[in-house]
Tab-separated table of C-alpha atoms and ligand atoms in Angstrom:
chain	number	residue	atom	x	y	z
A	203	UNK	CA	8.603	-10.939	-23.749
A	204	UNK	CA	10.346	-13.476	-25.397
A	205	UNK	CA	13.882	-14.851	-23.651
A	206	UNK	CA	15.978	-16.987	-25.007
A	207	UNK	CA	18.732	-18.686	-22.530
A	208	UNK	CA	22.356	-20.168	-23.179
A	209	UNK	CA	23.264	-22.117	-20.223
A	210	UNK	CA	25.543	-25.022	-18.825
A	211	UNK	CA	25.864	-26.431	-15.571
A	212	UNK	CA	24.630	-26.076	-12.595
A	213	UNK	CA	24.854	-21.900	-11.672
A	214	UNK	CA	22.955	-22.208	-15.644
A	215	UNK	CA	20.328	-24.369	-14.812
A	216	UNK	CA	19.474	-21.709	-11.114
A	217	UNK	CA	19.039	-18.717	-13.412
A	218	UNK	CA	17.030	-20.467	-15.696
A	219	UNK	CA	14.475	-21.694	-13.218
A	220	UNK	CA	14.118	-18.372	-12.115
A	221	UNK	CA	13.596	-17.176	-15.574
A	222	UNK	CA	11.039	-20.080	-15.344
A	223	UNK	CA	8.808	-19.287	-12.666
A	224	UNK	CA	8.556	-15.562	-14.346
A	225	UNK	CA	7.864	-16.635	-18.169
A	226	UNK	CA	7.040	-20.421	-18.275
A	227	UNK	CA	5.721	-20.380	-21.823
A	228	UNK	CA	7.836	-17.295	-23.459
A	229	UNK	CA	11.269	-19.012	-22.580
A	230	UNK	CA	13.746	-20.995	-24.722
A	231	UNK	CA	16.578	-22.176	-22.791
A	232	UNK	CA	19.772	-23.078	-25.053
A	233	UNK	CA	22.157	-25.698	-23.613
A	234	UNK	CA	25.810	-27.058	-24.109
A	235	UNK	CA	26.244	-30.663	-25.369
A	236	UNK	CA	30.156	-30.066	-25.325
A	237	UNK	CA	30.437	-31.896	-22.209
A	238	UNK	CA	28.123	-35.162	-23.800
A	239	UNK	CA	29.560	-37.914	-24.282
A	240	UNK	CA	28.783	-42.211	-24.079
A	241	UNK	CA	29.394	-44.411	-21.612
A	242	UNK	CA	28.426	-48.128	-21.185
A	243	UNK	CA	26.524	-47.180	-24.544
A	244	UNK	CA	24.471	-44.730	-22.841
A	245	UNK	CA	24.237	-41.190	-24.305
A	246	UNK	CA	24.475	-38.940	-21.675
A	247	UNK	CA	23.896	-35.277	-21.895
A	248	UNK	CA	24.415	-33.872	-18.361
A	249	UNK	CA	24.065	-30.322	-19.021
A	250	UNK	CA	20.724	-30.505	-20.238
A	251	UNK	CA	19.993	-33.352	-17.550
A	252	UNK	CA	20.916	-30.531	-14.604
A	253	UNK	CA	18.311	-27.908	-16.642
A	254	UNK	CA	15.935	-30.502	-17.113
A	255	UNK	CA	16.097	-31.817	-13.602
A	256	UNK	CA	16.345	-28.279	-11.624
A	257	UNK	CA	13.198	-26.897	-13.989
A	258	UNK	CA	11.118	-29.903	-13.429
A	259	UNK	CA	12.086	-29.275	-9.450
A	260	UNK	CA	13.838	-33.255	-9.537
A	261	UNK	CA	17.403	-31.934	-9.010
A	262	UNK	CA	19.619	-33.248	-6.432
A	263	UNK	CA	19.711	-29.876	-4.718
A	264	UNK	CA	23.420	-30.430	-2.619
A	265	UNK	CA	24.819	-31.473	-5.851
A	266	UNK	CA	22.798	-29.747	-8.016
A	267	UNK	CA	22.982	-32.268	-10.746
A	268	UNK	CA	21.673	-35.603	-10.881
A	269	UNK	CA	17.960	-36.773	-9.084
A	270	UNK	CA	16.649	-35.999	-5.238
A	271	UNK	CA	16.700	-39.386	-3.740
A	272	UNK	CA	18.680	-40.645	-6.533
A	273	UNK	CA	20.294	-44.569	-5.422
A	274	UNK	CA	23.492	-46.290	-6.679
A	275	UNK	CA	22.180	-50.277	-6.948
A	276	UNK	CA	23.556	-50.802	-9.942
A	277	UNK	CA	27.156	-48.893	-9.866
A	278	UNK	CA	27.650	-51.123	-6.657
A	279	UNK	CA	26.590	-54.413	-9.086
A	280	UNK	CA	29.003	-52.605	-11.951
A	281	UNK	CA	31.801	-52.215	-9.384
A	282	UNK	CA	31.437	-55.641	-8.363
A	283	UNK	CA	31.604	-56.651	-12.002
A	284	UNK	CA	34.702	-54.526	-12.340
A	285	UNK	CA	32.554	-52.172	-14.440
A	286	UNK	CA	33.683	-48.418	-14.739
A	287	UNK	CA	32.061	-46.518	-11.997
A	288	UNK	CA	34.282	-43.074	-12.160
A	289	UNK	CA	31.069	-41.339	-13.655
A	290	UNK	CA	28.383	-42.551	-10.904
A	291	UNK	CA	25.398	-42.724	-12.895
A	292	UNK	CA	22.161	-43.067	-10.145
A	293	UNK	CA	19.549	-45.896	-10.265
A	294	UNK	CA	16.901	-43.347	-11.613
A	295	UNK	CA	18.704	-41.204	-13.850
A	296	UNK	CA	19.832	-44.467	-15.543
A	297	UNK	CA	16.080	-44.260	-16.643
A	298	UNK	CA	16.711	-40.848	-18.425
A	299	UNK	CA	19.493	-42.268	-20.269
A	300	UNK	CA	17.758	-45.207	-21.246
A	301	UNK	CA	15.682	-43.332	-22.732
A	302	UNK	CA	17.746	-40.673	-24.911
A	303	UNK	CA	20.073	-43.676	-25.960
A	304	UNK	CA	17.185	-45.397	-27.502
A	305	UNK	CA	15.081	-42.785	-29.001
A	306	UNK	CA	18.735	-41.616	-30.679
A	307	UNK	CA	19.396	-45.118	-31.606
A	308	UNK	CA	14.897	-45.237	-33.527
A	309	UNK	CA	17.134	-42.193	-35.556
A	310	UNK	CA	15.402	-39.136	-33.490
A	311	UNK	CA	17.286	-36.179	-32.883
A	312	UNK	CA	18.643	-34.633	-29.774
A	313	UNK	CA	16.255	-31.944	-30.126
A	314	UNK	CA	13.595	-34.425	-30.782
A	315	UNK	CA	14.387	-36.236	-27.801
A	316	UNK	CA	15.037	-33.094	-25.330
A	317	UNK	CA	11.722	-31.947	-26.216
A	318	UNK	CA	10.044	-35.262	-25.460
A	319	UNK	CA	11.997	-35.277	-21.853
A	320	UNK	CA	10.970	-31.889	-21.518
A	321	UNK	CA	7.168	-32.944	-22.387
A	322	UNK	CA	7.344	-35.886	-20.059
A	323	UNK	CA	8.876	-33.506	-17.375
A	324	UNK	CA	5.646	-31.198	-17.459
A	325	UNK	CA	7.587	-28.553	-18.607
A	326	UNK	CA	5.940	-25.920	-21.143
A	327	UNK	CA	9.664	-24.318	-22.222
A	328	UNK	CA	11.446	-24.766	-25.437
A	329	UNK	CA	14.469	-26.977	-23.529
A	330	UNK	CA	17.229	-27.086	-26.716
A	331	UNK	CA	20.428	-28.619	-27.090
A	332	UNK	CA	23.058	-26.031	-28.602
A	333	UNK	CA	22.696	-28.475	-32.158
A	334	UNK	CA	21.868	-32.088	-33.223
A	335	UNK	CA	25.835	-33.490	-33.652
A	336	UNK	CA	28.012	-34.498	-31.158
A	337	UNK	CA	30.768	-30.941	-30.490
A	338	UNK	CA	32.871	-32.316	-27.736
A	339	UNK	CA	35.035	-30.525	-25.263
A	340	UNK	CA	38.937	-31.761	-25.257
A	341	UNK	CA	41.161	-30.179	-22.871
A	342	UNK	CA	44.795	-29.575	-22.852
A	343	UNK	CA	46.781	-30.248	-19.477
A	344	UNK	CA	50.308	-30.393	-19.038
A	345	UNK	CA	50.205	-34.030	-19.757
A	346	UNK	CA	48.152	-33.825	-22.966
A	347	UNK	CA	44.410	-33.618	-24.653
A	348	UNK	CA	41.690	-34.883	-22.726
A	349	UNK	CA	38.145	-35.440	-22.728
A	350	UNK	CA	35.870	-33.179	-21.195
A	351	UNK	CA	34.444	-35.492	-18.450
A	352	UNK	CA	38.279	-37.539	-17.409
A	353	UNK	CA	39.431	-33.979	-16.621
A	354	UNK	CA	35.975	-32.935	-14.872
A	355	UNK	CA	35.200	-35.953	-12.578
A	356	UNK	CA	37.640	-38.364	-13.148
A	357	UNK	CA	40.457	-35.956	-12.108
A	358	UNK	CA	37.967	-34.026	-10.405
A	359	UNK	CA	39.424	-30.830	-12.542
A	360	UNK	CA	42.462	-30.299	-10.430
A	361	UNK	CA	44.858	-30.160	-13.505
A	362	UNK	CA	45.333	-26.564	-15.078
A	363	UNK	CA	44.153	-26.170	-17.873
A	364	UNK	CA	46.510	-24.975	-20.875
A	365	UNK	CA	43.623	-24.653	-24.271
A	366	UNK	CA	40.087	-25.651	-24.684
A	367	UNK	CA	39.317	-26.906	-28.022
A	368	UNK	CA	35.436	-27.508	-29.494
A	369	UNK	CA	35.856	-30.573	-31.696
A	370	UNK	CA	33.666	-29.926	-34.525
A	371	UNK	CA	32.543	-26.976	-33.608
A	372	UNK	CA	33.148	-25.095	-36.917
A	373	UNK	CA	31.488	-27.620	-39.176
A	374	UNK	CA	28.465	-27.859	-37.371
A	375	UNK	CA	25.990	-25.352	-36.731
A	376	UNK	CA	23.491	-24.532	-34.116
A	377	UNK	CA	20.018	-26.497	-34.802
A	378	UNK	CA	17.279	-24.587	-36.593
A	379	UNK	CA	15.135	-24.342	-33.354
A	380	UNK	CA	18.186	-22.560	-31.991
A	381	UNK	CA	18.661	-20.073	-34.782
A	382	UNK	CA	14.774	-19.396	-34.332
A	383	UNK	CA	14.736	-18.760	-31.315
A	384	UNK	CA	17.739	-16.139	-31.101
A	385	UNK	CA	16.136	-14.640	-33.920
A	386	UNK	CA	12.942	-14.137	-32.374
A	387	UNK	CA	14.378	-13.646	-28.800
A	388	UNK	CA	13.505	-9.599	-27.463
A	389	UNK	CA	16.087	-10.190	-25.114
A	390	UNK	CA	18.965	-12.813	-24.760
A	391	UNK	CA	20.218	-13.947	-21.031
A	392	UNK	CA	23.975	-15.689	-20.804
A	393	UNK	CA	23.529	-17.745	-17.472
A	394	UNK	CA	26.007	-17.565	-14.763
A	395	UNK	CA	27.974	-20.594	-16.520
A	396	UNK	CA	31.847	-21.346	-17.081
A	397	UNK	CA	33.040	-19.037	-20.070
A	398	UNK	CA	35.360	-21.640	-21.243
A	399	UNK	CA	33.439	-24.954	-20.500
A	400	UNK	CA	29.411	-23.830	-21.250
A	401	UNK	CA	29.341	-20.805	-23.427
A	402	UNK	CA	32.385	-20.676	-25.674
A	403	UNK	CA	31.314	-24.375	-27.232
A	404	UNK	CA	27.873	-22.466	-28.035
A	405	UNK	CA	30.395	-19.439	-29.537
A	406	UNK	CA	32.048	-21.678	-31.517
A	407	UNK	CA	29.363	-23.134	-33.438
A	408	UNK	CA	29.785	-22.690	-37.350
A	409	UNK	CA	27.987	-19.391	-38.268
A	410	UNK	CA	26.963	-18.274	-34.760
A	411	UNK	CA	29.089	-14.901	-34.615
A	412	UNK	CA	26.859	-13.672	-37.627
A	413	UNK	CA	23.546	-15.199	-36.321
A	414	UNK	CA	24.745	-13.572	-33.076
A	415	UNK	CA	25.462	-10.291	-34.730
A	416	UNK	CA	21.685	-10.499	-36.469
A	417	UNK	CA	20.029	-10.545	-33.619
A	418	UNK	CA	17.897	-7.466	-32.382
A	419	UNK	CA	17.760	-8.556	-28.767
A	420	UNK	CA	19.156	-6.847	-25.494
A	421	UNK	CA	22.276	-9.351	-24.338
A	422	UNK	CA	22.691	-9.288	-21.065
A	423	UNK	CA	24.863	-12.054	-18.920
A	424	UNK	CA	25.566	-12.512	-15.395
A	425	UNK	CA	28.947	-13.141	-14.330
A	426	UNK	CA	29.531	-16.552	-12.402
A	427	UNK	CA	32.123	-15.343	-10.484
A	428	UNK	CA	32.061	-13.555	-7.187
A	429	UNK	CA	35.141	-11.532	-5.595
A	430	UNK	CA	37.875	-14.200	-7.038
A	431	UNK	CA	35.741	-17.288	-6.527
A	432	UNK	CA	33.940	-19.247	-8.666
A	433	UNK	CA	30.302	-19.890	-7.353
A	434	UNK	CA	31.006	-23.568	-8.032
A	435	UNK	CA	33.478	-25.681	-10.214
A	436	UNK	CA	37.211	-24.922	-11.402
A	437	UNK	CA	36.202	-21.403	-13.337
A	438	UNK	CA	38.499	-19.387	-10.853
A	439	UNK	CA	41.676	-22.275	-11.981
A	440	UNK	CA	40.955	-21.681	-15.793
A	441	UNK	CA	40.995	-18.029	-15.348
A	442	UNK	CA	44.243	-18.163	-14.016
A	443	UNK	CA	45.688	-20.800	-15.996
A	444	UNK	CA	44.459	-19.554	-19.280
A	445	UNK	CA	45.948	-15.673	-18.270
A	446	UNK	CA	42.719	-14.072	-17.566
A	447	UNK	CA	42.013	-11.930	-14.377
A	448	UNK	CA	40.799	-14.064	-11.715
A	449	UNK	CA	37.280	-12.192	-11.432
A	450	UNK	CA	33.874	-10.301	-12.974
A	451	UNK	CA	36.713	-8.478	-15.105
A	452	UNK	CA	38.368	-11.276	-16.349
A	453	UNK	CA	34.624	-12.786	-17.203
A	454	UNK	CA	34.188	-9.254	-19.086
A	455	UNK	CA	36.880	-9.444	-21.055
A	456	UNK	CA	36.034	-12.952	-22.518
A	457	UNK	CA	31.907	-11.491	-22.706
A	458	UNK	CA	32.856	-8.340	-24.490
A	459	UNK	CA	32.383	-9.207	-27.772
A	460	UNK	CA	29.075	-10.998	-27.312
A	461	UNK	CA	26.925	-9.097	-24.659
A	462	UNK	CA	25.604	-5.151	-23.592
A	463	UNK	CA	25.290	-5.690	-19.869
A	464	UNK	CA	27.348	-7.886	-17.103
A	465	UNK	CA	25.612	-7.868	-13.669
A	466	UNK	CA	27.708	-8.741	-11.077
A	467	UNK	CA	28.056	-9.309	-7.519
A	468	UNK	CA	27.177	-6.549	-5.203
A	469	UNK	CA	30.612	-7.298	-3.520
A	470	UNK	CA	32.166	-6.603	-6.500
A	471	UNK	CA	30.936	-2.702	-7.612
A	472	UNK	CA	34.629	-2.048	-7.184
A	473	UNK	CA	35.497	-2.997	-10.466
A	474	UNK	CA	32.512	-1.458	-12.629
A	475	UNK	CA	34.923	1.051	-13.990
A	476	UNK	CA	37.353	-1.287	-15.542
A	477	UNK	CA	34.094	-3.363	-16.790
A	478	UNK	CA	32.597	-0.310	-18.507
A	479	UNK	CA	36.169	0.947	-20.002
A	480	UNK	CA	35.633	-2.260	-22.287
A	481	UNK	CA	32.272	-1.248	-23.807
A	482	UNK	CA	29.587	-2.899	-21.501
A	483	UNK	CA	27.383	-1.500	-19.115
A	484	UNK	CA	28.018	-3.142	-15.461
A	485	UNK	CA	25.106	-3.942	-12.940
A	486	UNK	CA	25.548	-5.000	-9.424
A	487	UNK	CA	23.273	-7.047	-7.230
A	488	UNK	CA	23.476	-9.935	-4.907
A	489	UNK	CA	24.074	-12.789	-7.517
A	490	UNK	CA	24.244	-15.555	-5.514
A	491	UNK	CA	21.545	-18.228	-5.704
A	492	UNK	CA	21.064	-20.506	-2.965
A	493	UNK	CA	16.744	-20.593	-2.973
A	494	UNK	CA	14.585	-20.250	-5.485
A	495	UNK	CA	13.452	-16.263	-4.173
A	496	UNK	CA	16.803	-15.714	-5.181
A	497	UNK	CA	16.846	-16.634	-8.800
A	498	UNK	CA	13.492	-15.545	-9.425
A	499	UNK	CA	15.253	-11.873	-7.938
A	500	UNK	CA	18.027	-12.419	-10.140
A	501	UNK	CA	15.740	-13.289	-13.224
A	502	UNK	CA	13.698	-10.221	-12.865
A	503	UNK	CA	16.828	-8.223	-13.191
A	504	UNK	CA	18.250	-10.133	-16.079
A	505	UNK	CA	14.839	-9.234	-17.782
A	506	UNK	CA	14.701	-5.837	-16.817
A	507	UNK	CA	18.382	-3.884	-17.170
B	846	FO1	N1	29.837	-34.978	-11.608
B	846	FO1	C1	30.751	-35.497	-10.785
B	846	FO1	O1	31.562	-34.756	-10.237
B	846	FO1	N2	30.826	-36.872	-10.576
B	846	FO1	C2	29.964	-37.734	-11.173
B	846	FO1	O2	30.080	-38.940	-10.963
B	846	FO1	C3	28.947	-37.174	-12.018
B	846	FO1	C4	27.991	-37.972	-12.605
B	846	FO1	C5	26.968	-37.388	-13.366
B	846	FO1	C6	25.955	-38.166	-13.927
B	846	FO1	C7	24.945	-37.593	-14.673
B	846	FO1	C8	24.951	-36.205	-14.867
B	846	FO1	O3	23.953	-35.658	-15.600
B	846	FO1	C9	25.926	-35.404	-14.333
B	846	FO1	C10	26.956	-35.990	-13.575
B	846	FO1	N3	27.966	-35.215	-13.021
B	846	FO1	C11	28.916	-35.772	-12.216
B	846	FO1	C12	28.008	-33.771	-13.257
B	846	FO1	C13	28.680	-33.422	-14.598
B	846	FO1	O4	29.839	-34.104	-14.873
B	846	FO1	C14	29.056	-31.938	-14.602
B	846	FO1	O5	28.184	-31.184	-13.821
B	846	FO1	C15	28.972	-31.289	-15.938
B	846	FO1	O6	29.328	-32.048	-17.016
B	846	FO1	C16	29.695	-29.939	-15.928
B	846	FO1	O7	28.722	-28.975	-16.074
């Protein structure tokens, strides 16, 4: 079967290794760039860095993102030099951007490059950026627009959040290996990632509700939130800043539109009613993934509701 992916951060990059370990050559996984951006004159991509990473079993696995054993040499030397160090890029995933910077820089493409890392990696998946030009994420907080990565790490995303804009979005569309691939996809998997911060920049590409709606396959996500926590990051604080319900339902309203299933935490069967009064079936099983049994479990039942 044939499974194509969209996925962001970390809870994105656990569901697709266990899609992974079931379908290593039938599986595209689709990632968000929204959150790329350049520092130092580096191009750094860390969504597809954490998919990369976690799929080629190199991820830092308390962090999630970033490389196991990773060292800081030269942030310490940058500090020293009064160089920015608020984004702590490690010793060996300075390689990775190395890397991407100057293979963008020879005039490759994103996709170009991804697939090369991917290649490198040992991987055999189709690893994809969401499309080839730069879509970034800008934030509104009380105090103004942002960039995507000062409100994630340098504020460490304590400021609500009052509107998420996709720069861009609507003049660029997704790359042609991504409309392939959703085209040819029997059955389409939206990772347990942040509605607002993973997906919706992959929703908001120009043409993607109509490529969306041409699709044949089954779309099935699975809801990153358990009870009225967020498995990780500050979903759960733009829920309730942006007016949404601070749970699965609140992730089912903002899913409606796009998928046919939401599987959701055991915990949560509670609210399957109110799920399937908005048009989607609701599945519950334990959703959390803390080994790799456990997104290989939760895999198998993304593939098979
Ligand atoms: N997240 C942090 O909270 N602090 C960092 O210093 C940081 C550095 C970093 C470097 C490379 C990379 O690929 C990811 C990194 N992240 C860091 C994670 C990243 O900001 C977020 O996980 C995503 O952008 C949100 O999905």
């Amino acid at each position: 079967m044939k499974v194509a992916v969209l996925a962001g951060g970390v809870g994105g990059a656990r569901l697709s290794q266990g899609l992974y370990r079931i379908l290593p050559r039938d599986l595209t996984v689709i990632v968000n760039t929204g959150d790329d951006f350049q520092l130092h004159g580096l191009s750094i991509s860390p969504d597809l860095d954490t998919v990369l990473y976690t799929l080629a079993e190199w991820a830092d696995p308390v962090q999630g993102w970033g490389l196991q054993g990773d060292t800081q040499t030269c942030a310490q030397q940058l500090a020293r030099l009064g160089g920015e160090t608020w984004f702590r890029l490690g010793d060996l995933d300075l390689a990775t951007h190395l890397f991407r910077t100057q293979r963008l820089s020879q005039g490759a493409s994103l996709t170009q490059v991804t697939a090369e890392l991917a290649r490198s990696a040992g991987l055999q998946l189709q690893l994809l950026p969401m499309c080839d030009a730069p879509v970034p994420t800008k934030l509104r907080l009380a105090t103004g627009w942002v960039d995507f990565q000062d409100y994630f790490v340098r504020r460490q995303h304590a400021d609500p959040v009052l509107e998420c804009r996709y720069q861009g979005a609507d003049q660029t569309p997704p790359s042609s290996a991504v409309l392939e691939a959703l085209k040819n996809a029997e059955r389409i998997v939206l990772a347990p990632s942040n509605p607002f911060l993973s997906l919706q920049p992959i929703f908001s590409l120009q043409g993607f509700e109509s490529l969306w709606a041409g699709c044949p396959a089954r779309k099935v996500a699975v809801s990153p939130m358990i009870g009225e926590a967020a498995v990780k990051g500050p979903l759960a604080s733009l829920l309730a800043s942006l007016g949404h319900p601070v749970n699965s339902l609140g992730i089912a309203q903002l899913l409606r539109k796009w998928v046919d299933v939401l599987i959701l935490d055991e915990s949560d069967s509670a609210l399957v009613p109110e799920i399937e009064k908005l048009g989607i079936q609701a599945i519950c099983t334990p959703s959390l993934m803390k080994t790799t049994e456990d997104r290989e479990r939760l895999a198998q039942v993304a593939l098979h509701v």
